[in-house]
Short mmCIF file of C-alpha atoms in Angstrom, two decimals:
data_model
loop_
_atom_site.label_atom_id
_atom_site.label_comp_id
_atom_site.label_asym_id
_atom_site.label_seq_id
_atom_site.Cartn_x
_atom_site.Cartn_y
_atom_site.Cartn_z
CA MET X 1 -1.72 36.12 -14.74
CA ASN X 2 0.73 33.31 -14.22
CA PRO X 3 3.89 33.11 -16.26
CA PRO X 4 4.16 30.12 -18.58
CA VAL X 5 5.01 26.81 -17.13
CA GLU X 6 8.93 25.84 -17.85
CA ARG X 7 10.16 22.69 -18.18
CA SER X 8 12.09 22.98 -14.95
CA ASP X 9 8.76 23.66 -13.37
CA ARG X 10 7.52 20.21 -14.49
CA PHE X 11 10.66 18.74 -13.27
CA GLU X 12 10.44 20.13 -9.90
CA TYR X 13 6.84 19.06 -9.49
CA LEU X 14 7.58 15.44 -10.65
CA LEU X 15 10.59 15.35 -8.10
CA ARG X 16 8.10 16.20 -5.36
CA LEU X 17 5.68 13.58 -6.33
CA GLY X 18 8.29 11.07 -7.07
CA ASP X 19 10.37 11.72 -3.85
CA ASP X 20 7.43 11.45 -1.73
CA ALA X 21 6.72 7.91 -3.16
CA LEU X 22 10.34 6.65 -2.98
CA VAL X 23 11.05 7.98 0.74
CA ALA X 24 7.78 6.44 1.56
CA ALA X 25 8.74 3.12 -0.07
CA GLN X 26 12.00 3.18 1.52
CA ARG X 27 10.66 3.86 5.02
CA LEU X 28 8.12 1.41 4.94
CA ALA X 29 10.43 -1.27 3.64
CA GLU X 30 12.13 -1.29 6.94
CA TRP X 31 9.35 -3.61 8.26
CA VAL X 32 10.34 -6.44 6.04
CA SER X 33 10.96 -9.46 8.06
CA ARG X 34 10.12 -7.56 11.12
CA ALA X 35 6.44 -7.22 11.10
CA PRO X 36 4.39 -8.72 13.84
CA GLU X 37 3.08 -11.33 11.69
CA LEU X 38 4.21 -12.94 8.46
CA GLU X 39 0.90 -11.93 6.73
CA GLU X 40 1.24 -8.28 7.69
CA ASP X 41 5.02 -8.35 6.55
CA MET X 42 3.72 -9.31 3.05
CA ALA X 43 1.10 -6.67 3.20
CA LEU X 44 3.51 -3.73 4.21
CA ALA X 45 6.01 -4.90 1.59
CA ASN X 46 3.39 -5.08 -1.19
CA ILE X 47 2.26 -1.47 -0.26
CA ALA X 48 5.99 -0.41 -0.19
CA LEU X 49 6.62 -2.12 -3.65
CA ASP X 50 3.52 -0.19 -4.98
CA GLN X 51 5.18 3.02 -3.74
CA LEU X 52 8.27 2.13 -5.51
CA GLY X 53 6.70 1.39 -8.68
CA GLN X 54 5.01 4.84 -8.56
CA ALA X 55 8.35 6.52 -7.68
CA ARG X 56 10.09 4.84 -10.85
CA LEU X 57 7.39 6.12 -13.24
CA LEU X 58 7.62 9.70 -11.85
CA LEU X 59 11.32 9.92 -11.47
CA SER X 60 11.95 8.32 -14.96
CA TYR X 61 9.69 11.01 -16.40
CA ALA X 62 11.42 13.63 -14.31
CA ALA X 63 14.74 12.50 -15.59
CA GLU X 64 13.67 12.61 -19.27
CA LEU X 65 12.45 16.29 -18.44
CA GLY X 66 15.54 17.34 -16.34
CA GLY X 67 17.89 16.45 -19.39
CA GLY X 68 21.71 15.97 -19.22
CA GLY X 69 21.26 12.27 -19.78
CA ARG X 70 20.19 11.52 -15.98
CA THR X 71 18.47 8.38 -15.25
CA GLU X 72 15.74 7.66 -12.58
CA ASP X 73 18.78 5.74 -10.90
CA ALA X 74 20.87 9.00 -10.87
CA LEU X 75 18.08 10.90 -9.32
CA ALA X 76 17.34 8.35 -6.52
CA TYR X 77 20.88 7.52 -5.78
CA LEU X 78 22.95 10.27 -6.49
CA ARG X 79 21.27 13.38 -5.09
CA SER X 80 22.02 14.49 -1.44
CA ASP X 81 19.31 15.17 1.09
CA ARG X 82 19.05 18.90 0.24
CA GLU X 83 18.06 17.84 -3.27
CA PHE X 84 15.27 15.81 -2.23
CA ARG X 85 11.92 17.34 -2.31
CA ASN X 86 9.69 14.81 -0.51
CA CYS X 87 7.43 16.14 2.28
CA LEU X 88 8.78 15.72 5.87
CA LEU X 89 6.03 13.07 6.66
CA VAL X 90 7.20 10.28 4.69
CA GLU X 91 10.85 10.77 6.14
CA LEU X 92 9.86 10.42 9.82
CA PRO X 93 11.24 7.44 11.50
CA ASN X 94 8.67 4.56 11.94
CA GLY X 95 9.25 4.70 15.79
CA VAL X 96 8.01 6.72 18.76
CA LEU X 97 9.73 9.92 19.71
CA GLY X 98 12.61 8.99 22.24
CA GLY X 99 11.17 5.40 22.01
CA ALA X 100 11.20 2.03 20.01
CA ALA X 101 12.79 2.53 16.72
CA LEU X 102 10.00 0.52 15.07
CA ASP X 103 6.28 0.97 16.03
CA PHE X 104 3.56 -0.30 14.26
CA GLY X 105 1.07 2.24 15.56
CA VAL X 106 3.31 5.05 14.23
CA THR X 107 3.84 3.31 10.92
CA ILE X 108 0.10 2.93 10.40
CA ALA X 109 -0.58 6.55 11.44
CA LYS X 110 1.71 7.76 8.95
CA LEU X 111 0.48 5.36 6.11
CA LEU X 112 -3.31 6.71 6.98
CA CYS X 113 -2.26 10.32 6.50
CA PHE X 114 -0.18 9.87 3.54
CA SER X 115 -2.39 7.42 1.63
CA ALA X 116 -5.47 9.39 2.29
CA TYR X 117 -3.45 12.45 0.62
CA GLN X 118 -1.98 10.34 -2.17
CA HIS X 119 -5.38 8.80 -3.14
CA LEU X 120 -7.18 12.35 -3.35
CA LEU X 121 -4.02 13.80 -5.23
CA SER X 122 -3.98 10.93 -7.89
CA GLN X 123 -7.61 11.08 -8.37
CA ARG X 124 -7.40 14.71 -9.36
CA LEU X 125 -3.94 14.22 -11.30
CA ALA X 126 -5.77 11.37 -13.30
CA THR X 127 -7.27 14.32 -15.26
CA SER X 128 -4.22 16.36 -15.62
CA THR X 129 -3.43 17.93 -18.84
CA ASP X 130 -0.10 16.36 -18.83
CA GLN X 131 -1.13 12.91 -20.49
CA ARG X 132 1.75 10.95 -19.05
CA LEU X 133 1.37 12.22 -15.47
CA ALA X 134 -2.32 11.49 -15.97
CA GLU X 135 -1.55 7.84 -16.69
CA ILE X 136 0.70 7.21 -14.02
CA ALA X 137 -1.66 8.95 -11.50
CA GLY X 138 -4.43 6.74 -13.03
CA LYS X 139 -2.64 3.65 -11.96
CA ALA X 140 -1.94 5.03 -8.48
CA VAL X 141 -5.53 5.73 -7.76
CA LYS X 142 -6.26 1.95 -7.22
CA GLU X 143 -3.21 1.26 -5.48
CA THR X 144 -3.52 4.03 -3.05
CA ALA X 145 -7.15 3.13 -2.41
CA TYR X 146 -5.85 -0.22 -1.04
CA HIS X 147 -3.25 1.49 1.02
CA LEU X 148 -5.75 3.82 2.67
CA ASP X 149 -7.98 0.80 3.29
CA HIS X 150 -5.25 -1.24 4.87
CA ALA X 151 -4.11 1.68 7.05
CA ALA X 152 -7.81 2.58 8.09
CA LEU X 153 -8.73 -1.20 9.06
CA TRP X 154 -5.63 -1.29 11.44
CA THR X 155 -6.34 2.33 12.93
CA CYS X 156 -9.72 1.08 13.75
CA ARG X 157 -8.57 -2.19 15.32
CA LEU X 158 -5.75 -0.53 17.31
CA GLY X 159 -7.80 2.59 18.27
CA ASP X 160 -10.93 0.53 19.08
CA GLY X 161 -8.93 -2.35 20.41
CA THR X 162 -7.46 -2.54 24.20
CA GLU X 163 -6.92 0.25 26.66
CA GLU X 164 -3.05 -0.06 25.66
CA SER X 165 -3.45 -0.30 21.92
CA HIS X 166 -5.87 2.78 22.00
CA ARG X 167 -3.19 4.83 23.96
CA ARG X 168 -0.50 4.07 21.59
CA MET X 169 -2.58 4.67 18.45
CA GLN X 170 -3.80 8.07 19.67
CA ALA X 171 -0.09 8.86 20.59
CA ALA X 172 0.95 7.82 17.14
CA ILE X 173 -1.70 10.08 15.51
CA ASP X 174 -0.78 13.16 17.74
CA GLN X 175 2.95 12.73 16.88
CA VAL X 176 2.30 12.42 13.19
CA TRP X 177 -0.27 15.17 12.76
CA PRO X 178 1.73 18.43 12.56
CA TYR X 179 3.69 17.05 9.47
CA THR X 180 0.49 16.79 7.68
CA HIS X 181 0.09 20.36 7.00
CA GLU X 182 3.00 20.50 4.75
CA LEU X 183 1.12 18.35 2.40
CA PHE X 184 -1.43 20.82 1.60
CA ARG X 185 0.99 24.00 1.41
CA SER X 186 0.61 25.81 -2.00
CA ASP X 187 3.35 27.76 -3.52
CA GLU X 188 4.18 29.71 -6.77
CA LEU X 189 5.22 26.50 -8.58
CA THR X 190 1.99 24.89 -7.82
CA ALA X 191 0.03 28.06 -8.81
CA ARG X 192 1.81 27.97 -12.29
CA LEU X 193 1.05 24.31 -12.69
CA VAL X 194 -2.53 24.56 -11.82
CA ALA X 195 -2.96 27.47 -14.19
CA ASP X 196 -2.01 25.24 -17.18
CA GLY X 197 -4.25 22.33 -15.80
CA SER X 198 -1.40 20.10 -15.16
CA GLY X 199 -1.06 20.18 -11.36
CA VAL X 200 -3.27 20.14 -8.42
CA ASP X 201 -3.41 23.00 -5.94
CA PRO X 202 -2.35 21.18 -2.53
CA ALA X 203 -4.56 23.28 -0.41
CA SER X 204 -7.65 22.29 -2.25
CA LEU X 205 -7.24 18.81 -1.05
CA ARG X 206 -7.28 19.47 2.57
CA ALA X 207 -11.07 19.48 3.00
CA GLY X 208 -11.60 16.05 1.44
CA TRP X 209 -8.71 14.84 3.26
CA LEU X 210 -9.90 15.95 6.71
CA SER X 211 -13.13 14.46 6.08
CA THR X 212 -11.62 11.14 5.29
CA LEU X 213 -9.48 11.32 8.48
CA GLU X 214 -12.29 12.32 10.60
CA LYS X 215 -14.35 9.58 9.56
CA VAL X 216 -11.60 6.83 10.37
CA LEU X 217 -10.51 8.35 13.67
CA SER X 218 -14.17 8.66 14.88
CA LYS X 219 -14.91 4.98 13.85
CA ALA X 220 -11.52 4.02 15.89
CA THR X 221 -12.63 6.21 18.85
CA LEU X 222 -9.56 8.25 18.51
CA ALA X 223 -9.43 12.06 19.18
CA ARG X 224 -8.55 14.16 16.06
CA PRO X 225 -5.45 16.21 16.99
CA LYS X 226 -5.56 19.82 17.35
CA ASP X 227 -4.12 21.97 14.42
CA GLY X 228 -0.93 23.78 15.77
CA TRP X 229 2.84 23.43 15.05
CA ALA X 230 3.14 22.80 11.35
CA PRO X 231 6.85 22.11 10.35
CA ASP X 232 7.64 22.39 6.62
CA GLY X 233 10.61 22.76 4.29
CA GLY X 234 10.77 19.36 2.42
CA ARG X 235 9.62 20.92 -0.71
CA SER X 236 12.67 23.10 -0.69
CA GLY X 237 15.09 20.58 0.43
CA VAL X 238 15.17 21.43 4.09
CA HIS X 239 14.62 18.15 5.88
CA THR X 240 14.88 16.39 9.15
CA GLU X 241 17.89 14.63 10.10
CA ALA X 242 16.13 11.39 9.66
CA LEU X 243 16.38 11.71 5.72
CA SER X 244 20.14 11.60 5.81
CA TYR X 245 20.34 8.28 7.53
CA LEU X 246 17.55 6.93 5.29
CA LEU X 247 19.34 8.01 2.13
CA GLY X 248 22.75 6.77 3.56
CA GLU X 249 21.40 3.41 3.72
CA MET X 250 19.43 3.56 0.31
CA GLN X 251 22.25 4.90 -1.47
CA SER X 252 25.28 3.06 0.03
CA LEU X 253 25.29 0.12 -2.51
CA HIS X 254 25.12 2.52 -5.59
CA ARG X 255 27.77 4.94 -4.25
CA THR X 256 30.11 1.95 -3.36
CA HIS X 257 29.91 0.44 -6.62
CA PRO X 258 28.83 3.25 -9.13
CA GLY X 259 26.60 2.16 -12.07
CA VAL X 260 26.23 -1.14 -10.29
CA ALA X 261 23.37 -3.01 -12.22
CA TRP X 262 21.60 -6.61 -11.85
CA MET W 1 7.60 -13.79 18.49
CA THR W 2 6.86 -17.57 18.11
CA GLY W 3 3.76 -18.97 16.63
CA SER W 4 0.71 -17.16 15.76
CA ASP W 5 -2.01 -15.85 18.18
CA TRP W 6 -4.21 -15.12 15.37
CA PRO W 7 -6.63 -17.94 14.27
CA LEU W 8 -6.08 -19.82 10.92
CA TRP W 9 -8.38 -19.11 7.94
CA GLU W 10 -8.67 -21.40 4.80
CA VAL W 11 -8.52 -19.44 1.43
CA PHE W 12 -10.59 -20.20 -1.68
CA VAL W 13 -9.76 -18.28 -4.98
CA ARG W 14 -11.82 -18.44 -8.16
CA PRO W 15 -9.41 -17.90 -11.05
CA ARG W 16 -11.87 -16.68 -13.55
CA ARG W 17 -15.50 -16.00 -14.13
CA GLY W 18 -17.32 -19.18 -14.64
CA LEU W 19 -14.99 -21.46 -12.54
CA SER W 20 -15.47 -22.26 -9.08
CA HIS W 21 -13.64 -21.23 -6.09
CA THR W 22 -10.59 -23.62 -5.34
CA HIS W 23 -8.93 -23.91 -2.04
CA VAL W 24 -5.27 -22.36 -2.43
CA GLY W 25 -4.11 -22.43 1.25
CA SER W 26 -4.51 -20.93 4.61
CA LEU W 27 -3.19 -18.01 6.62
CA HIS W 28 -3.48 -16.34 9.91
CA ALA W 29 -5.52 -13.21 10.52
CA PRO W 30 -7.20 -11.50 13.51
CA ASP W 31 -10.65 -11.35 11.91
CA ALA W 32 -12.51 -12.10 8.55
CA GLU W 33 -11.96 -8.56 7.09
CA LEU W 34 -8.22 -8.82 7.47
CA ALA W 35 -8.24 -12.34 6.46
CA LEU W 36 -9.62 -11.38 3.07
CA ARG W 37 -7.03 -8.48 2.72
CA ASN W 38 -4.24 -11.06 3.72
CA ALA W 39 -5.38 -13.44 1.09
CA ARG W 40 -5.28 -10.77 -1.59
CA ASP W 41 -1.80 -10.15 -0.70
CA LEU W 42 -0.50 -13.79 -0.20
CA TYR W 43 -2.57 -15.54 -3.03
CA THR W 44 -3.58 -13.11 -5.71
CA ARG W 45 -0.33 -10.98 -6.33
CA ARG W 46 0.23 -12.63 -9.61
CA GLN W 47 -3.32 -12.05 -11.00
CA GLU W 48 -4.42 -15.71 -9.78
CA GLY W 49 -7.90 -14.45 -9.08
CA VAL W 50 -11.13 -12.51 -9.42
CA SER W 51 -12.86 -13.43 -6.23
CA ILE W 52 -11.61 -14.65 -2.95
CA TRP W 53 -13.57 -16.75 -0.12
CA VAL W 54 -11.97 -17.05 3.44
CA MET W 55 -13.43 -19.06 6.19
CA PRO W 56 -12.20 -20.06 9.65
CA ALA W 57 -10.31 -23.46 9.45
CA ALA W 58 -12.01 -24.14 12.94
CA GLU W 59 -15.48 -24.13 11.21
CA ILE W 60 -14.56 -26.84 8.54
CA THR W 61 -15.71 -30.46 9.56
CA ALA W 62 -13.54 -32.93 7.85
CA SER W 63 -13.71 -36.85 7.26
CA SER W 64 -11.05 -38.58 9.07
CA PRO W 65 -8.26 -40.88 7.75
CA ASP W 66 -9.67 -43.59 10.18
CA GLU W 67 -13.11 -43.56 8.54
CA LYS W 68 -11.52 -43.77 5.06
CA ASP W 69 -12.42 -47.32 4.52
CA ALA W 70 -15.91 -47.02 5.76
CA PHE W 71 -16.43 -43.66 3.76
CA PHE W 72 -14.96 -44.51 0.42
CA GLU W 73 -14.24 -48.26 -0.06
CA PRO W 74 -17.96 -49.05 -0.67
CA ALA W 75 -18.22 -47.27 -3.75
CA ALA W 76 -15.42 -49.23 -5.37
CA ASP W 77 -17.51 -52.17 -6.61
CA LYS W 78 -20.63 -50.10 -7.78
CA ALA W 79 -19.70 -49.62 -11.19
CA TYR W 80 -23.42 -49.32 -11.96
CA ARG W 81 -23.57 -45.94 -10.57
CA HIS W 82 -21.55 -44.82 -13.57
CA PRO W 83 -23.69 -43.49 -16.44
CA THR W 84 -21.96 -45.97 -18.80
CA PHE W 85 -24.75 -48.42 -19.43
CA TYR W 86 -27.05 -46.48 -21.67
CA ARG W 87 -27.07 -46.88 -25.44
CA VAL W 88 -26.62 -43.63 -27.15
CA PRO W 89 -29.28 -43.30 -30.04
CA GLU W 90 -27.92 -42.89 -33.24
CA GLY W 91 -27.56 -39.26 -34.38
CA ALA W 92 -27.50 -37.68 -30.90
CA GLU W 93 -24.62 -35.25 -30.78
CA HIS W 94 -23.14 -33.31 -28.14
CA LEU W 95 -23.49 -35.58 -25.38
#
């Protein structure tokens, strides 16, 4: 028998969902004005804006539950990296390890893994007993379907493209794969939220996720990486150093001019 | 990168059910599938449409400005082609 769900549990769960979306949006927005083509620039910015919209709804809700008069802005701009609850996957740089800072293949590999997960998760959360969370998830279902479609189309074109694009897309998937395990890690918090019907058991999403990924990878003539090393820590605030730099940039304006508004 | 290696596509959007697709602009894309998605991102972000067509710009055969006179002038003095010479019977409504 699980103990009852506390308000702080809901707050924590919303931070996980909201921080995933916020950090993914900030990372993807690095491509604005730098994408290989103008059209792709718009596509990536659109996806980042969808994610930012999800983050705002989730963090606004979290701020209300958290109390203390905090707002979505306070949660986004005034927490340190140790207070963020996003998975490591979304904070990873867009570049090749020890290589170029911006790599389209790595970005697409991350988007593919993350949007496939987010799409399954929001489908399930859309029937959450938490009415407001269910509505937020319902909106995200359509958005994440498009993100997944975009990432899958590019994975196929790069994987099944030239010899060079195939090599780089395979390297990108291999680089990102270890960080996907954290998405499906259940813990006591998720167990309590599953018990009252408001949350989703992360582990229960992996089979569906794998089947999506394997379909896309096989169409793209790419090998599905072997499971092995599986870093985690994001859900308890233990992040890679990449998050500090990302937050440093994202929060600089708000910290220089506290309370600044349009 | 200067210029685009991707071919040009023309985009047609239907604003609502019952209306025809209208040309809204063009874009670059490597193939039809991505052209359709780029069109969605570029031309329907503000709920402008319910259906999109894309076609390779290279596939369009257009009349040339040089042929303008031969093509369109002869129609100018043929007013009898307009259906304005019929007497409308009395009592005929909804014409």
